[in-house]
Amino acid sequence: MTDITRAAFHGFEQIPIAEYAERAYLDYSMYVVLDRALPFVGDGLKPVQRRIIYSMSELGLSATSKPKKSARTVGDVIGKFHPHGDSACYEAMVLMAQPFSFRYPLVDGQGNFGSADDPKSFAAMRYTESKLSPISELLLGELGQGTVEWTANFDGTLEEPTWLPARVPHILLNGTTGIAVGMATDVPPHNLREVVSACIRLIDDPDATVRDLCEHVRGPDYPTAAEIITPRADLLDIYETGNGSVRARAVFAREQNNIVVTALPHQVSPSKVLEQIAQQMRAKKLPWLEDLRDESDHQNPVRLVLVPRSNRVDIDSLMGHLYATTDLEKSYRVNMNLIGLDGRPQVKNLKRLLTEWLQFRSDTVTRRLKHRLDKVERRLHLLDGLLIAFLNIDEVIRIIRTEDEPKPVLMARFGLSDEQANYVLDTKLRQLARLEEMKIRGEQEDLAQERKQLEATLGSKAKLKKLIKQELEADAKRHGDDRRSPLVEREAAQALNETDLMASEPVTVVLSQKGWIRAAKGHDIDPASLSYREGDALQHYARGRSNQQAAFLDSTGRAYSTLAHGLPSARGNGEPLSGRFSPPSGAQFIGAAIADNDQRWLLASGHGYGFVTKFENFVGRQKAGKQLINPPAGAAVLPPVAVYNAKTDRVAAITSAGHLLVFPIAELPELDRGKGNKLINVPPAKLKSGDERVIAVASVPERGELVLYCGQRKLILKPADLDAYAGKRAARGNMLPRGFQRVDAVQVEAG
């Protein structure tokens, strides 16, 4: 580098850009952590909150004064102490005024400060007015008593407090949330009385454990009446580690047959909950609900009414599903990451937090007492000088009248200090009345007694602790209230599965020869009488419930399934199954089934092989289906047949040549999938030539009848008639009567 180049950089520091970027990012990170996002354990406030409260106190906006425009407060805050955006500052002030956001609001707002339904719907700051709430006195009451350190504001023209002298552990009362760089904080709000009780326990017993303190602090206390359902053991773990999560659940009551939600979890919008429920209703995933409405008003801030379809609806199951699928149940993260007394951020457990705060409070009270002691001693010193002057009033007046510089003469004549001499000279003549001596001596006695008490308190740790306890109890009595969030241990809600949510109505699933599917309501439908597309006709049908799975079998033995609830209505022609599934090329749908998973079904092929299987083996999520029955080469797959009783039914197998064999179904194996065992004996030669095959199978109950349709004629075989065709499995069977040997269809009539 030449001299000319070096001269161009004269007076500037040259560092690698990586080092500069690292340093700049670390500086920014520390600023965000310490001066923006994380609260101080002492007063529990972030800088912007502290500055808002201090500015309002400087403007005289105490709880007993008249409110002023919020814009005035925001202007003072950003102009004097917090040089940031006015909207962010105003939003921070609004948050401290919302009773549904802060457990103990620090600001008393007049006007539109938002609602629980939409916390950010507050009016502009030029329309609203605000002042401090009564509880803010617990943060400001000791501010002018030498309790805090002061620092210059951003431009060095004013001073602001480094912290506020909180009389209670405000950090736990209102909680806080914040996102810094590389860390965050989430402290839940708590009940004032419980927190003060824990502080007193810790003062009396410094060795108390977190478990001991949790006898007083039973859990968070949010601004709403929603239940906290987190188990006690989990709450204890949160307070021992400073990390975890708290789960809150809405509260509902039953009014006649309606469900009325009266309390929602913290920061949950009623309109959002209604929208979440309505969305499920539109998607037909809540058949139990008929209507919902919002009846919230000024007297009932939360009143959401859910109307069940009938009084037979299981309300507990319905609400359990809504808890799991909507914001009626919500989980809150807990991360008690605070800036401690050492100025460093750290995640603190309950004992560490309260111990540090009690140290902060002890230091604050000590500073307050010392400040007061200094004032008392100074006043006593001045009164001593005033009393000397009063007892020698004639001489004092003479010196003042005759001396050009009376101050040094007074100091020399009466042994006064500089401060005493100034005070005597500044005293008004009317204070030299005859009764003034009594007042001076009375004030001296009172101040001397106060000095004695102050010195005794400062000189005794026990008395200092007693004073702190008394002040905590007095503050809790004045500003404390009952717990709002009840603690009720409950299991986390579980959503119902899709089948349980569907309305259970009787349906008839109808499959056409060309693979079109539809579902008709009821079991009294005659599928053959429905209208079909030109060139199409009935192939098969099955009866069941709308909340069950409907399954279909194709000519290759593959099974497919879908919810019956989602099938098209029988008012039209339906839709092709090939649009829902992807069967092999050339495969045709030959049968339908609908049932519960444990229902048994009989599957068979045209070569006379078959087995029994559970309906659950039909069900699969694959669009391509699942192989269920493996037919021999050249054999057709027969439609599935429902089994009434897997132990007592009898299987009826019929061939195209008119042979009928009846045997106990117990002789067949129960398989998940496969080819099955021989049902009826058909000569291999006839199978090979195609002269004979099995055309139908049926499962006949113990007292049931078998109806055979042959053209326009039908043959009814009663239980005694079926005995004539009984035999062992895989036998040839007997011939049907003449005229009934070519069976077109079979039907089973249960006894």
Tab-separated table of N, CA and C in Angstrom, residues 40-42 338-344 348 352 355-361 363:
chain	number	residue	atom	x	y	z
A	40	PHE	N	-36.444	-6.774	33.736
A	40	PHE	CA	-35.539	-6.789	34.884
A	40	PHE	C	-36.270	-7.437	36.055
A	41	VAL	N	-35.577	-8.299	36.779
A	41	VAL	CA	-36.217	-9.047	37.853
A	41	VAL	C	-36.752	-8.130	38.949
A	42	GLY	N	-36.147	-6.958	39.117
A	42	GLY	CA	-36.546	-6.063	40.196
A	42	GLY	C	-37.951	-5.520	40.042
A	338	LEU	N	-34.896	-13.960	32.639
A	338	LEU	CA	-34.940	-12.581	33.110
A	338	LEU	C	-33.536	-12.017	33.246
A	339	ILE	N	-33.476	-10.684	33.313
A	339	ILE	CA	-32.214	-10.015	33.623
A	339	ILE	C	-32.111	-9.928	35.139
A	340	GLY	N	-31.112	-10.593	35.700
A	340	GLY	CA	-30.972	-10.656	37.148
A	340	GLY	C	-30.322	-9.425	37.736
A	341	LEU	N	-30.084	-9.478	39.040
A	341	LEU	CA	-29.443	-8.356	39.729
A	341	LEU	C	-28.018	-8.131	39.245
A	342	ASP	N	-27.413	-9.178	38.654
A	342	ASP	CA	-26.049	-9.040	38.130
A	342	ASP	C	-26.030	-8.472	36.720
A	343	GLY	N	-27.211	-8.139	36.180
A	343	GLY	CA	-27.273	-7.545	34.845
A	343	GLY	C	-27.176	-8.537	33.717
A	344	ARG	N	-27.290	-9.826	34.039
A	344	ARG	CA	-27.170	-10.849	33.004
A	344	ARG	C	-28.483	-11.614	32.850
A	348	LYS	N	-34.529	-18.638	35.411
A	348	LYS	CA	-34.536	-18.797	36.864
A	348	LYS	C	-35.730	-19.642	37.302
A	352	ARG	N	-35.121	-19.115	42.952
A	352	ARG	CA	-34.070	-18.178	42.550
A	352	ARG	C	-34.673	-16.814	42.215
A	355	THR	N	-35.885	-15.181	45.488
A	355	THR	CA	-34.730	-14.833	46.315
A	355	THR	C	-34.061	-13.562	45.810
A	356	GLU	N	-33.892	-13.474	44.488
A	356	GLU	CA	-33.280	-12.271	43.916
A	356	GLU	C	-34.177	-11.059	44.133
A	357	TRP	N	-35.493	-11.263	43.979
A	357	TRP	CA	-36.375	-10.115	44.169
A	357	TRP	C	-36.358	-9.655	45.622
A	358	LEU	N	-36.339	-10.583	46.563
A	358	LEU	CA	-36.282	-10.200	47.973
A	358	LEU	C	-34.976	-9.465	48.285
A	359	GLN	N	-33.881	-9.851	47.637
A	359	GLN	CA	-32.626	-9.119	47.796
A	359	GLN	C	-32.770	-7.704	47.242
A	360	PHE	N	-33.431	-7.614	46.071
A	360	PHE	CA	-33.713	-6.303	45.469
A	360	PHE	C	-34.573	-5.459	46.406
A	361	ARG	N	-35.598	-6.089	46.998
A	361	ARG	CA	-36.490	-5.352	47.889
A	361	ARG	C	-35.765	-4.923	49.163
A	363	ASP	N	-32.570	-4.292	49.454
A	363	ASP	CA	-31.695	-3.172	49.094
A	363	ASP	C	-32.503	-1.889	48.934
